[in-house]
Amino acid sequence: MQFRTIYITTKNEEEALRIGEALVKERLAACANILPKIKSIYHWQGNLEKDDEAVLLLKTREDLAENIISRVKELHSYTIPCAVSWQISEANQDYLKWIQQETLPIA
């Protein structure tokens, strides 16, 4: 079984908490970590933007990543939310077993 970390930026800590809590309650993610304040610089609609945002990090099974990204798009306030994932290649095996136990069972 493969596992993923999903990185999401949000407009603030409250939005990160709301999305993270929903995804953990729905058993799509085993854990949500929130970094409450980051600085972001990006182009949007022809302008260079500089904003304070929050980061939401989720740990989940690889087979749930697409479901999480779809759900983030439903829950997020941004038109095009950042939701990207990367594979967990090395990890505490006991932690990975915990992720497996805390997420939706495989159908």
Short mmCIF file of C-alpha atoms in Angstrom, two decimals:
data_model
loop_
_atom_site.label_atom_id
_atom_site.label_comp_id
_atom_site.label_asym_id
_atom_site.label_seq_id
_atom_site.Cartn_x
_atom_site.Cartn_y
_atom_site.Cartn_z
CA MET A 1 0.00 0.00 0.00
CA GLN A 2 1.20 3.50 -0.85
CA PHE A 3 0.70 6.67 1.17
CA ARG A 4 0.66 10.39 0.35
CA THR A 5 1.08 13.79 1.95
CA ILE A 6 -1.21 16.42 0.49
CA TYR A 7 -0.19 20.09 0.62
CA ILE A 8 -2.96 22.70 0.53
CA THR A 9 -2.76 26.46 0.92
CA THR A 10 -5.73 28.30 2.43
CA LYS A 11 -6.68 31.92 3.00
CA ASN A 12 -6.18 31.62 6.77
CA GLU A 13 -5.89 29.27 9.74
CA GLU A 14 -9.67 29.07 10.20
CA GLU A 15 -10.21 27.80 6.66
CA ALA A 16 -7.40 25.27 7.05
CA LEU A 17 -8.97 24.05 10.30
CA ARG A 18 -12.43 23.77 8.72
CA ILE A 19 -11.19 21.81 5.70
CA GLY A 20 -8.82 19.64 7.73
CA GLU A 21 -11.48 18.77 10.27
CA ALA A 22 -13.97 17.83 7.54
CA LEU A 23 -11.50 15.53 5.78
CA VAL A 24 -10.44 13.78 8.99
CA LYS A 25 -14.07 13.36 10.10
CA GLU A 26 -14.90 11.91 6.68
CA ARG A 27 -11.96 9.48 7.11
CA LEU A 28 -10.34 10.65 3.89
CA ALA A 29 -7.26 11.73 5.85
CA ALA A 30 -5.81 10.25 9.01
CA CYS A 31 -4.23 13.49 10.16
CA ALA A 32 -4.26 17.19 9.36
CA ASN A 33 -1.45 19.56 10.34
CA ILE A 34 -1.84 23.32 10.07
CA LEU A 35 0.96 25.83 9.65
CA PRO A 36 -0.97 28.98 10.59
CA LYS A 37 0.95 31.66 8.73
CA ILE A 38 3.05 31.63 5.59
CA LYS A 39 3.89 34.34 3.06
CA SER A 40 2.91 33.58 -0.53
CA ILE A 41 3.93 35.38 -3.71
CA TYR A 42 2.20 34.47 -6.97
CA HIS A 43 0.65 35.83 -10.16
CA TRP A 44 -3.16 36.03 -10.24
CA GLN A 45 -5.22 37.61 -13.00
CA GLY A 46 -2.26 39.57 -14.32
CA ASN A 47 -1.13 40.92 -10.95
CA LEU A 48 1.72 39.98 -8.65
CA GLU A 49 0.10 39.09 -5.33
CA LYS A 50 1.67 38.90 -1.87
CA ASP A 51 -0.54 37.34 0.78
CA ASP A 52 -0.53 35.72 4.18
CA GLU A 53 -1.95 32.23 3.96
CA ALA A 54 -2.02 29.02 6.00
CA VAL A 55 -0.83 25.56 5.00
CA LEU A 56 -2.80 22.38 5.54
CA LEU A 57 -0.84 19.11 5.37
CA LEU A 58 -2.79 15.86 5.19
CA LYS A 59 -1.57 12.28 5.52
CA THR A 60 -3.58 9.66 3.66
CA ARG A 61 -3.54 6.56 1.49
CA GLU A 62 -2.62 7.00 -2.16
CA ASP A 63 -5.98 5.64 -3.35
CA LEU A 64 -7.79 8.46 -1.48
CA ALA A 65 -5.70 11.36 -2.85
CA GLU A 66 -7.97 12.15 -5.82
CA ASN A 67 -11.05 12.08 -3.55
CA ILE A 68 -9.36 14.51 -1.17
CA ILE A 69 -8.41 16.90 -3.97
CA SER A 70 -12.01 16.85 -5.27
CA ARG A 71 -13.36 17.46 -1.78
CA VAL A 72 -10.91 20.32 -1.20
CA LYS A 73 -12.22 21.99 -4.37
CA GLU A 74 -15.76 21.77 -2.91
CA LEU A 75 -14.81 23.10 0.53
CA HIS A 76 -12.23 25.75 -0.42
CA SER A 77 -12.90 29.48 -0.87
CA TYR A 78 -10.37 29.89 -3.71
CA THR A 79 -11.39 29.60 -7.36
CA ILE A 80 -8.33 27.43 -8.04
CA PRO A 81 -7.05 26.02 -4.73
CA CYS A 82 -3.55 24.62 -4.42
CA ALA A 83 -3.90 20.93 -3.57
CA VAL A 84 -0.89 18.84 -4.54
CA SER A 85 0.42 15.55 -3.24
CA TRP A 86 3.64 13.65 -3.04
CA GLN A 87 4.34 10.03 -2.25
CA ILE A 88 5.70 9.11 1.14
CA SER A 89 8.76 7.02 0.29
CA GLU A 90 10.33 6.49 3.73
CA ALA A 91 8.41 6.46 6.98
CA ASN A 92 7.84 4.91 10.35
CA GLN A 93 5.99 1.73 9.37
CA ASP A 94 3.87 1.86 12.52
CA TYR A 95 2.74 5.34 11.51
CA LEU A 96 1.78 4.12 8.03
CA LYS A 97 -0.26 1.29 9.58
CA TRP A 98 -2.03 3.91 11.69
CA ILE A 99 -2.85 5.98 8.56
CA GLN A 100 -4.29 2.85 6.97
CA GLN A 101 -6.43 2.10 10.03
CA GLU A 102 -7.75 5.67 10.35
CA THR A 103 -8.85 6.17 6.74
CA LEU A 104 -11.79 4.74 4.83
CA PRO A 105 -11.58 1.00 4.23
CA ILE A 106 -10.66 -0.11 0.73
CA ALA A 107 -13.83 -0.97 -1.19
#
